[in-house]
Amino acid sequence: GAEPPSFSQKFENVITVLGTMAEFQCAVKGSPTLSVQWQKDESWILEDPKIERTFEKNVAMLRIAACEASHSGKYTCQVANEAGYCFCTDADVFVCLVEPPQIPEKPEVIKVTVGDPVSLDCKVTGSPQLKVKWMKNGKELQSIRQHKLSFENNVSRLLIQSAQSYIFVQCFANPVGIVILVTEQVIPPSFLKPLSEFQEILGSFVQISCKVSGSLPISVEWQKDGSKISSGVKHKIIQQDHSVSIEIEQLEKSDAGSYSCKLTNKAGSCVSNDLTVKEPPEIVLKLPGTKFVKKGEPLHLECKISGTAPLKMTWYKNDSQVTDGSNIRRSFVDSVAVLELLTTSFHDDGVYTCEAQNDAGSVSCSTSVTVKDPPSFIKVLQPFEGLKAKDVSLYCEISGTAPFQITWLKDSKPLMESRKCKMLSEGSSATLHIIGLEPSDAGEYDCKVSNSVGSETCQTSVKLREPPSFVKRLSNMTAIFGEEVTLVATVKGSEPITVSWVQDKDHILRDGDNRKITFENNQVTLRVFKADATTAGKYTCQLTNDAGNVECFANLTILGL
């Protein structure tokens, strides 16, 4: 058994145009020897110099070198051997004579403004069905919102909503006939609006941006104070087509300065206006929260300001602006704002505010000023001498501006409130109560009174009353009749001391014609001008005060009786 012929690969429809080559082939299999014949429109094709037929390696091929109108039709391939034959009739193979597409008019170079709409038309001739596609920079354009495609009355139209820098656009009409439509769009760069002045607070995020026009690509260079800024951690430079910006992550004082932007493309370059980034005012040294001043003394307020000049300084008292006057001086030198009052009075009390302004913003700080009288004593402490176990009260009265801070001291050492010492201040008076006077309580006491503008101290002494005693007692004496005799003793003790003289047991002595009793300079004296018989005896001297009493005695003998 011989294998009958069959087709392992069949040919497909072929479309060609007048004057061009058409070729179709099919692969066959079967037992040799295989013979191949061709038909056109059911007629066998005889020898024709314009048609080449071959059968090699089981591939049957028919080639028409240059198609004419007569070559159009349906082609069939018959393969036969001794076992049978078969026809390749699964697909029609025909030559369709069409007019090749052409673009008769040479497109012109079109120049448009970037951002404007532009319509590109391409007229195409040739037999239907014409297929047209547009290419930009080697990529086929699809009909989308940015560019619409249409084909009517043999005119292919590309509508670009917003023109950019198209280097070239290609228009293809069928596989043949290609035309390049060039739209050279090289417009020098420019700024749509100048950089805008702006101010930001320190530490904030800042973006300087602007819109530009011109043909892409556009290179951008930012400068600060004439030096190029590079994109990095501190600055981030961003460019998105026709929007350029520079970002500062965290604004610092050093970022203040003059900024500019330079744009460049192959058509030229331009530089923006200078943008000055200003440092807003900042208070480096603030006013104190509160300020106390002594009445009649000068007031000096100052605060230090930083920021881009010019800075305007304004002072306010209770929201009313302060101006220079006979008692007021203002200055602003070396970033230090000063307000001075040459003398102060109570009506200068109030809230004083220093405000600094520049184009970048304003800042202020305030202080509360209080004019006070320093403390002084209207009534000072009085010395006190008391009996043991008795209570003591030291009292003084104060003038000046309250509140006062009152401190009590004994022998220059501060006293603390205790069961022994009670301290009381009420209004303009201050009192120290000492409970149960003891010898250790004696000493020098100070009352120190202070307020925020001064202090004053008054002092007194506290003594424990001393009972009387004899420093030098009476001595036994012998006197001559008719002569003067004097009994003397030295005493001490807290005044007043009462002195009594008693002769023998109950004879109380007083001054008389022949007798004189004195108590001076801590000495007690009994003087008898002429001793006689009545002078002799035992003499007792008694000393008494509110702290106690004491006595001493001596015998007086008279000679010559």
Coordinates of C-alpha atoms in Angstrom, one line a residue:
G1 CA 0.0 0.0 0.0
A2 CA 1.0 3.3 -1.3
E3 CA 0.1 6.3 0.8
P4 CA -2.3 8.7 -0.9
P5 CA -1.2 12.4 -1.0
S6 CA -2.5 14.9 1.6
F7 CA -1.6 18.5 2.7
S8 CA 0.3 18.9 5.9
Q9 CA 0.3 22.7 5.6
K10 CA -2.2 24.7 3.5
F11 CA -1.8 28.2 2.1
E12 CA -3.9 31.1 3.2
N13 CA -5.5 34.1 1.4
V14 CA -3.0 36.4 -0.1
I15 CA -3.7 40.1 -0.7
T16 CA -1.4 42.0 -2.9
V17 CA -1.4 45.1 -5.0
L18 CA -0.8 45.8 -8.7
G19 CA 2.8 45.4 -9.7
T20 CA 4.0 43.6 -6.6
M21 CA 4.9 40.0 -6.1
A22 CA 2.4 37.4 -4.8
E23 CA 3.5 34.1 -3.4
F24 CA 1.7 31.2 -1.8
Q25 CA 2.9 27.7 -0.9
C26 CA 1.7 24.5 0.8
A27 CA 3.4 21.4 2.2
V28 CA 2.2 17.9 1.1
K29 CA 2.9 14.4 2.0
G30 CA 2.3 10.9 0.5
S31 CA 4.1 8.1 -1.3
P32 CA 6.3 9.1 -4.3
T33 CA 6.1 9.8 -7.0
L34 CA 4.0 13.0 -6.3
S35 CA 2.8 15.3 -9.1
V36 CA 1.6 18.8 -8.6
Q37 CA -0.8 20.9 -10.8
W38 CA -2.3 24.4 -10.3
Q39 CA -5.7 25.7 -11.2
K40 CA -7.0 29.3 -11.5
D41 CA -10.7 29.7 -11.4
E42 CA -11.1 25.9 -12.1
S43 CA -8.8 26.2 -15.2
W44 CA -5.5 24.5 -15.3
I45 CA -2.6 26.8 -15.4
L46 CA -0.4 26.2 -18.4
E47 CA 3.1 27.3 -19.0
D48 CA 3.3 31.0 -18.2
P49 CA 6.6 32.9 -18.0
K50 CA 5.0 35.3 -15.5
I51 CA 4.2 32.5 -13.1
E52 CA 6.9 30.4 -11.5
R53 CA 5.9 26.9 -10.1
T54 CA 8.2 24.6 -8.0
F55 CA 7.9 21.5 -6.0
E56 CA 10.8 20.8 -3.8
K57 CA 11.1 18.8 -0.6
N58 CA 7.4 18.2 -0.6
V59 CA 6.6 22.0 -0.7
A60 CA 4.6 23.2 -3.6
M61 CA 5.0 26.9 -4.4
L62 CA 3.5 29.3 -6.9
R63 CA 5.0 32.8 -7.3
I64 CA 3.7 35.7 -9.5
A65 CA 6.6 38.2 -9.9
A66 CA 4.5 41.2 -10.8
C67 CA 0.8 41.0 -10.4
E68 CA -1.5 42.2 -13.2
A69 CA -5.2 42.5 -13.3
S70 CA -5.6 39.1 -15.0
H71 CA -3.8 37.4 -12.1
S72 CA -6.7 38.1 -9.7
G73 CA -8.7 34.9 -8.9
K74 CA -9.1 31.7 -6.9
Y75 CA -6.1 29.4 -6.9
T76 CA -6.2 25.7 -6.2
C77 CA -3.3 23.2 -5.8
Q78 CA -3.8 19.5 -6.9
V79 CA -1.4 16.8 -5.7
A80 CA -1.5 13.2 -7.1
N81 CA 0.3 9.8 -6.9
E82 CA -0.6 6.2 -7.9
A83 CA -2.7 5.9 -4.7
G84 CA -4.9 8.9 -5.5
Y85 CA -5.0 12.8 -5.5
C86 CA -6.2 15.7 -3.3
F87 CA -7.0 19.4 -3.7
C88 CA -6.0 22.3 -1.4
T89 CA -9.4 24.0 -1.3
D90 CA -9.8 24.8 2.4
A91 CA -8.9 28.5 1.9
D92 CA -9.3 30.8 -1.1
V93 CA -6.1 32.2 -2.4
F94 CA -6.7 35.3 -4.5
V95 CA -5.0 38.5 -5.7
C96 CA -7.0 41.7 -5.0
L97 CA -5.8 44.6 -7.1
V98 CA -6.1 47.8 -5.1
E99 CA -4.7 51.3 -5.5
P100 CA -1.8 51.7 -3.0
P101 CA -2.3 54.3 -0.3
Q102 CA -0.6 57.6 -0.8
I103 CA -0.3 60.9 1.1
P104 CA -0.4 63.4 -1.8
E105 CA 0.3 66.5 0.2
K106 CA 3.6 66.9 2.1
P107 CA 2.8 67.9 5.6
E108 CA 4.2 71.2 6.8
V109 CA 6.2 71.9 9.9
I110 CA 3.7 73.0 12.6
K111 CA 4.7 75.3 15.5
V112 CA 2.3 75.6 18.4
T113 CA 2.4 77.0 21.9
V114 CA 2.9 74.5 24.6
G115 CA -0.4 73.9 26.4
D116 CA -2.6 74.9 23.4
P117 CA -4.7 72.4 21.5
V118 CA -3.4 71.4 18.0
S119 CA -5.0 69.5 15.2
L120 CA -2.8 67.5 12.8
D121 CA -4.5 66.4 9.5
C122 CA -3.2 63.7 7.1
K123 CA -5.0 63.2 3.8
V124 CA -4.7 59.6 2.4
T125 CA -5.7 58.2 -1.0
G126 CA -6.0 54.6 -2.1
S127 CA -8.4 51.8 -2.3
P128 CA -10.4 50.7 0.7
Q129 CA -10.0 49.5 3.3
L130 CA -7.4 52.1 4.4
K131 CA -5.9 51.8 7.8
V132 CA -4.0 54.7 9.4
K133 CA -2.0 54.8 12.6
W134 CA -0.1 57.6 14.3
M135 CA 3.2 57.1 16.0
K136 CA 5.0 59.5 18.5
N137 CA 8.7 58.8 19.1
G138 CA 8.3 55.2 17.9
K139 CA 5.2 54.4 19.9
E140 CA 1.7 54.1 18.5
L141 CA -0.8 56.6 19.8
Q142 CA -4.2 55.4 20.9
S143 CA -7.3 57.6 21.1
I144 CA -7.5 58.8 24.7
R145 CA -8.4 62.0 26.5
Q146 CA -5.0 63.7 25.7
H147 CA -5.2 62.9 22.0
K148 CA -8.2 61.9 19.9
L149 CA -7.9 60.0 16.6
S150 CA -10.5 60.1 13.8
F151 CA -10.7 59.2 10.1
E152 CA -13.3 60.7 7.8
N153 CA -13.4 61.3 4.1
N154 CA -9.9 60.0 3.7
V155 CA -8.6 62.5 6.3
S156 CA -6.9 61.1 9.4
R157 CA -6.9 63.6 12.2
L158 CA -4.9 63.7 15.4
L159 CA -6.3 66.2 17.9
I160 CA -3.9 67.0 20.8
Q161 CA -5.7 68.6 23.7
S162 CA -2.6 70.2 25.2
A163 CA 0.5 70.5 23.0
Q164 CA 3.8 69.4 24.4
S165 CA 7.1 69.2 22.8
Y166 CA 6.4 66.7 20.0
I167 CA 9.7 65.9 18.3
F168 CA 7.9 64.2 15.4
V169 CA 4.7 62.4 14.7
Q170 CA 4.5 59.6 12.1
C171 CA 1.4 58.8 10.0
F172 CA 1.1 55.3 8.6
A173 CA -1.4 54.5 5.8
N174 CA -1.7 50.7 5.5
P175 CA 1.6 48.8 5.5
V176 CA 2.8 50.8 2.6
G177 CA 3.1 54.5 2.2
I178 CA 4.7 56.2 5.2
V179 CA 4.9 59.9 5.9
I180 CA 6.6 61.8 8.8
L181 CA 4.8 64.8 10.1
V182 CA 7.2 67.0 12.0
T183 CA 6.0 69.4 14.7
E184 CA 9.1 71.1 16.0
Q185 CA 8.1 72.7 19.2
V186 CA 11.1 74.4 20.9
I187 CA 9.9 77.3 22.9
P188 CA 12.3 79.1 25.3
P189 CA 11.4 78.6 28.9
S190 CA 9.7 81.3 30.9
F191 CA 7.9 81.8 34.2
L192 CA 4.1 82.1 34.1
K193 CA 4.3 84.2 37.3
P194 CA 7.1 85.5 39.4
L195 CA 8.1 83.9 42.7
S196 CA 6.0 85.1 45.5
E197 CA 7.3 86.5 48.7
F198 CA 6.6 84.4 51.7
Q199 CA 7.4 84.0 55.4
E200 CA 7.4 81.0 57.5
I201 CA 8.2 80.3 61.2
L202 CA 11.4 78.6 62.2
G203 CA 11.2 74.8 62.2
S204 CA 8.3 74.6 59.7
F205 CA 8.3 72.8 56.3
V206 CA 8.7 75.2 53.3
Q207 CA 8.0 74.7 49.6
I208 CA 8.9 77.3 47.0
S209 CA 7.2 76.5 43.8
C210 CA 6.4 78.2 40.5
K211 CA 4.7 77.3 37.2
V212 CA 6.8 77.6 34.0
S213 CA 6.3 77.3 30.2
G214 CA 8.5 76.2 27.4
S215 CA 9.6 73.2 25.5
L216 CA 10.6 70.1 27.4
P217 CA 13.1 69.0 28.5
I218 CA 13.8 71.9 30.8
S219 CA 16.7 71.8 33.2
V220 CA 16.3 73.6 36.5
E221 CA 18.9 75.2 38.8
W222 CA 18.1 76.8 42.1
Q223 CA 20.4 79.3 43.7
K224 CA 20.6 80.9 47.2
D225 CA 22.5 84.2 47.5
G226 CA 24.1 83.4 44.1
S227 CA 25.3 79.9 45.1
K228 CA 23.8 76.7 43.5
I229 CA 21.6 74.5 45.7
S230 CA 22.0 70.8 45.4
S231 CA 19.2 68.4 46.2
G232 CA 20.0 66.5 49.4
V233 CA 18.8 66.0 53.0
K234 CA 18.4 69.7 53.6
H235 CA 16.8 70.7 50.2
K236 CA 14.7 68.6 47.9
I237 CA 14.4 69.8 44.3
I238 CA 11.3 68.6 42.4
Q239 CA 10.4 69.0 38.7
Q240 CA 7.2 67.7 37.2
D241 CA 6.9 68.9 33.6
H242 CA 6.0 72.6 33.9
S243 CA 6.0 72.8 37.7
V244 CA 9.2 73.3 39.6
S245 CA 9.8 73.6 43.3
I246 CA 12.3 73.3 46.1
E247 CA 11.4 72.1 49.5
I248 CA 13.1 72.9 52.8
E249 CA 12.4 70.2 55.4
Q250 CA 12.9 72.3 58.5
L251 CA 13.4 76.1 58.2
E252 CA 16.4 77.5 60.1
K253 CA 17.7 81.0 60.5
S254 CA 20.5 80.2 58.0
D255 CA 17.8 79.6 55.3
A256 CA 16.9 83.3 55.2
G257 CA 18.2 84.9 52.0
S258 CA 17.7 85.6 48.3
Y259 CA 16.5 82.6 46.2
S260 CA 16.3 82.4 42.4
C261 CA 15.5 79.8 39.8
K262 CA 17.2 79.3 36.4
L263 CA 15.4 77.5 33.6
T264 CA 17.2 76.1 30.5
N265 CA 16.3 74.2 27.3
K266 CA 17.8 74.0 23.9
A267 CA 16.1 77.2 22.9
G268 CA 17.4 79.4 25.7
S269 CA 17.3 80.1 29.4
C270 CA 15.7 82.5 31.9
V271 CA 16.1 83.4 35.5
S272 CA 13.3 84.2 37.9
N273 CA 13.1 87.2 40.1
D274 CA 14.9 87.1 43.4
L275 CA 12.8 85.6 46.2
T276 CA 13.8 86.8 49.7
V277 CA 13.1 84.4 52.5
K278 CA 13.0 86.5 55.6
E279 CA 13.6 85.5 59.2
P280 CA 10.6 86.4 61.3
P281 CA 11.4 88.3 64.6
E282 CA 12.3 86.1 67.5
I283 CA 12.9 87.2 71.2
V284 CA 16.3 85.9 72.2
L285 CA 16.2 87.5 75.7
K286 CA 12.7 88.1 77.1
L287 CA 11.4 90.6 79.6
P288 CA 11.1 89.2 83.1
G289 CA 7.7 87.9 84.0
T290 CA 7.4 90.4 86.9
K291 CA 9.3 93.5 87.7
F292 CA 9.3 95.4 91.0
V293 CA 10.8 98.9 91.3
K294 CA 11.2 101.2 94.2
K295 CA 9.2 104.4 94.1
G296 CA 11.2 107.3 92.8
E297 CA 13.9 105.1 91.3
P298 CA 14.4 104.5 87.5
L299 CA 12.8 101.6 85.6
H300 CA 14.9 99.8 83.0
L301 CA 13.3 97.2 80.7
E302 CA 15.1 95.5 77.8
C303 CA 14.7 92.5 75.5
K304 CA 16.9 91.2 72.7
I305 CA 15.4 90.5 69.3
S306 CA 16.6 88.7 66.2
G307 CA 15.2 88.7 62.7
T308 CA 15.5 90.1 59.2
A309 CA 15.8 93.9 59.1
P310 CA 14.1 96.3 59.1
L311 CA 12.6 95.5 62.5
K312 CA 9.9 97.8 64.0
M313 CA 9.8 98.0 67.8
T314 CA 6.7 99.2 69.7
W315 CA 6.2 99.4 73.4
Y316 CA 2.8 99.3 75.1
K317 CA 1.5 99.9 78.6
N318 CA -1.8 98.2 79.3
D319 CA -2.4 98.0 75.5
S320 CA -1.7 101.8 75.0
Q321 CA 1.3 102.7 72.9
V322 CA 4.3 104.2 74.8
T323 CA 6.0 107.2 73.2
D324 CA 9.1 109.2 74.2
G325 CA 8.5 111.9 76.7
S326 CA 10.2 113.9 79.5
N327 CA 10.3 110.8 81.7
I328 CA 10.4 108.1 79.0
R329 CA 13.3 107.0 76.8
R330 CA 13.2 104.3 74.1
S331 CA 16.0 102.8 72.1
F332 CA 16.8 99.9 69.8
V333 CA 20.5 99.3 69.3
D334 CA 22.4 96.1 68.4
S335 CA 19.2 94.1 68.5
V336 CA 18.4 95.2 72.1
A337 CA 15.1 97.1 72.7
V338 CA 15.2 99.3 75.8
L339 CA 12.4 101.2 77.6
E340 CA 13.5 103.5 80.5
L341 CA 11.5 105.6 83.0
L342 CA 13.8 108.1 84.7
T343 CA 11.7 108.1 87.9
T344 CA 8.8 106.0 88.9
S345 CA 5.6 106.6 90.7
F346 CA 2.6 104.5 91.6
H347 CA 0.7 105.3 88.4
D348 CA 3.5 103.6 86.5
D349 CA 2.1 100.2 87.6
G350 CA 0.9 98.1 84.7
V351 CA 1.7 95.5 82.1
Y352 CA 4.5 96.5 79.7
T353 CA 4.7 94.8 76.3
C354 CA 7.5 94.9 73.7
E355 CA 6.4 94.0 70.2
A356 CA 8.8 93.4 67.2
Q357 CA 7.6 93.4 63.6
N358 CA 9.1 92.8 60.2
D359 CA 7.7 91.6 56.8
A360 CA 7.9 88.0 58.0
G361 CA 5.8 88.4 61.1
S362 CA 5.6 89.7 64.7
V363 CA 6.4 88.6 68.2
S364 CA 5.9 90.1 71.6
C365 CA 6.7 89.6 75.3
S366 CA 5.3 91.2 78.4
T367 CA 6.2 92.0 82.0
S368 CA 4.1 93.1 85.0
V369 CA 5.6 96.2 86.6
T370 CA 4.8 97.1 90.2
V371 CA 6.1 100.3 91.8
K372 CA 6.5 99.9 95.6
D373 CA 7.5 101.8 98.7
P374 CA 10.3 100.1 100.6
P375 CA 9.4 99.2 104.2
S376 CA 10.2 101.5 107.1
F377 CA 9.4 101.5 110.8
I378 CA 6.7 103.9 112.1
K379 CA 7.2 102.5 115.6
V380 CA 10.3 100.7 116.5
L381 CA 10.9 97.9 119.0
Q382 CA 11.3 99.0 122.7
P383 CA 13.8 97.6 125.1
F384 CA 12.2 95.2 127.5
E385 CA 13.3 94.0 131.0
G386 CA 11.1 91.4 132.5
L387 CA 10.8 89.1 135.4
K388 CA 11.6 85.5 135.1
A389 CA 8.7 83.2 133.9
K390 CA 6.8 86.2 132.7
D391 CA 5.7 86.7 129.0
V392 CA 7.4 89.3 126.8
S393 CA 5.9 91.0 123.7
L394 CA 8.0 92.9 121.3
Y395 CA 6.0 95.1 119.0
C396 CA 6.7 97.4 116.0
E397 CA 4.7 99.1 113.2
I398 CA 5.7 99.3 109.5
S399 CA 5.0 101.5 106.5
G400 CA 5.5 100.7 102.9
T401 CA 4.0 98.6 100.2
A402 CA 2.7 95.2 101.3
P403 CA 3.1 92.3 101.3
F404 CA 6.0 92.2 103.7
Q405 CA 8.3 89.4 104.6
I406 CA 9.1 89.5 108.4
T407 CA 12.1 87.8 109.9
W408 CA 12.9 87.8 113.7
L409 CA 16.5 87.3 114.9
K410 CA 18.1 86.8 118.3
D411 CA 21.7 87.7 118.6
S412 CA 21.9 87.7 114.8
K413 CA 20.5 84.2 114.4
P414 CA 17.0 83.6 112.9
L415 CA 14.2 82.6 115.2
M416 CA 11.7 79.9 114.3
E417 CA 8.1 79.7 115.3
S418 CA 7.8 77.4 118.4
R419 CA 5.9 77.0 121.6
K420 CA 8.5 79.4 123.1
C421 CA 8.3 82.0 120.4
K422 CA 5.1 83.1 118.7
M423 CA 5.3 85.4 115.7
L424 CA 2.3 87.5 114.6
S425 CA 2.1 89.9 111.7
E426 CA -1.2 91.7 111.0
G427 CA -1.5 94.5 108.5
S428 CA 1.3 97.0 109.2
S429 CA 2.3 95.6 112.6
A430 CA 4.6 92.8 113.7
T431 CA 4.8 91.2 117.2
L432 CA 7.1 88.6 118.8
H433 CA 5.7 86.9 121.9
I434 CA 8.3 85.1 124.2
I435 CA 6.5 82.7 126.5
G436 CA 8.0 82.3 130.0
L437 CA 11.0 84.5 130.1
E438 CA 14.2 82.7 131.0
P439 CA 17.8 83.8 131.4
S440 CA 18.6 82.3 127.9
D441 CA 15.9 84.6 126.4
A442 CA 17.9 87.7 127.2
G443 CA 19.8 89.2 124.3
E444 CA 19.6 91.4 121.3
Y445 CA 16.5 91.0 119.1
D446 CA 16.1 92.2 115.5
C447 CA 13.0 92.6 113.4
K448 CA 13.8 92.6 109.6
V449 CA 11.0 93.6 107.3
S450 CA 11.4 93.2 103.5
N451 CA 9.4 93.6 100.3
S452 CA 10.4 93.3 96.7
V453 CA 12.1 96.7 96.6
G454 CA 13.9 97.0 100.0
S455 CA 14.3 96.0 103.6
E456 CA 14.6 97.6 107.0
T457 CA 15.7 96.4 110.4
C458 CA 15.1 97.6 113.9
Q459 CA 16.7 96.2 117.1
T460 CA 16.1 96.1 120.8
S461 CA 17.3 94.3 123.9
V462 CA 15.5 91.9 126.2
K463 CA 16.8 91.6 129.7
L464 CA 15.8 89.4 132.7
R465 CA 15.2 91.6 135.8
E466 CA 18.0 91.0 138.2
P467 CA 17.3 90.8 142.0
P468 CA 19.4 93.2 144.1
S469 CA 22.7 91.9 145.6
F470 CA 25.7 93.3 147.3
V471 CA 28.9 93.5 145.3
K472 CA 30.7 94.9 148.4
R473 CA 29.0 94.5 151.7
L474 CA 29.0 96.7 154.7
S475 CA 32.0 96.4 157.0
N476 CA 32.2 96.8 160.9
M477 CA 33.5 100.2 161.7
T478 CA 34.9 102.1 164.8
A479 CA 34.4 105.9 164.9
I480 CA 35.6 108.6 167.4
F481 CA 33.0 110.5 169.2
G482 CA 32.1 113.8 167.5
E483 CA 33.7 112.9 164.2
E484 CA 32.0 112.0 160.9
V485 CA 31.5 108.4 160.0
T486 CA 30.2 106.8 156.7
L487 CA 28.9 103.3 156.0
V488 CA 29.2 102.3 152.3
A489 CA 28.2 99.2 150.2
T490 CA 28.3 98.5 146.5
V491 CA 25.2 96.9 145.0
K492 CA 23.7 95.7 141.8
G493 CA 20.3 94.7 140.4
S494 CA 17.6 95.8 138.1
E495 CA 16.3 99.3 138.8
P496 CA 14.3 100.5 140.6
I497 CA 15.9 99.3 143.8
T498 CA 14.5 100.5 147.1
V499 CA 17.1 101.0 149.9
S500 CA 16.2 100.8 153.5
W501 CA 18.4 101.4 156.6
V502 CA 17.6 99.9 160.0
Q503 CA 19.5 100.6 163.2
D504 CA 19.5 97.8 165.7
K505 CA 16.2 95.9 165.2
D506 CA 13.4 98.3 164.4
H507 CA 14.7 101.8 164.1
I508 CA 14.2 102.8 160.5
L509 CA 16.6 105.5 159.5
R510 CA 15.8 108.5 157.4
D511 CA 17.6 111.7 156.4
G512 CA 18.0 114.2 159.3
D513 CA 20.1 117.0 160.7
N514 CA 22.9 114.7 161.6
R515 CA 22.3 112.0 158.9
K516 CA 22.3 111.7 155.1
I517 CA 21.3 108.6 153.1
T518 CA 22.2 108.3 149.4
F519 CA 22.1 105.8 146.5
E520 CA 24.2 106.8 143.6
N521 CA 26.4 105.0 141.1
N522 CA 25.5 101.6 142.5
Q523 CA 26.6 102.7 146.0
V524 CA 24.5 103.0 149.0
T525 CA 25.8 105.3 151.7
L526 CA 24.8 106.2 155.3
R527 CA 26.7 109.3 156.5
V528 CA 26.6 110.5 160.1
F529 CA 28.1 114.0 160.4
K530 CA 28.9 113.8 164.2
A531 CA 29.0 110.5 166.0
D532 CA 27.5 110.4 169.5
A533 CA 26.1 107.8 171.8
T534 CA 23.1 107.2 169.7
T535 CA 25.2 106.4 166.7
A536 CA 26.6 103.2 168.0
G537 CA 24.7 100.0 167.1
K538 CA 24.0 97.4 164.5
Y539 CA 23.2 98.8 161.1
T540 CA 21.2 96.7 158.5
C541 CA 20.9 97.8 154.8
Q542 CA 18.0 96.2 152.9
L543 CA 17.7 96.2 149.1
T544 CA 14.4 95.5 147.4
N545 CA 13.1 95.4 143.8
D546 CA 10.3 93.4 142.0
A547 CA 12.7 90.5 141.5
G548 CA 13.7 90.1 145.1
N549 CA 15.3 91.5 148.2
V550 CA 18.6 91.2 150.1
E551 CA 20.2 92.7 153.3
C552 CA 23.6 93.0 155.0
F553 CA 24.7 94.5 158.3
A554 CA 27.6 96.0 160.1
N555 CA 28.4 97.0 163.7
L556 CA 29.4 100.6 164.4
T557 CA 31.4 101.3 167.6
I558 CA 32.0 104.8 169.0
L559 CA 35.1 105.5 170.9
G560 CA 35.4 108.2 173.5
L561 CA 32.1 107.9 175.2

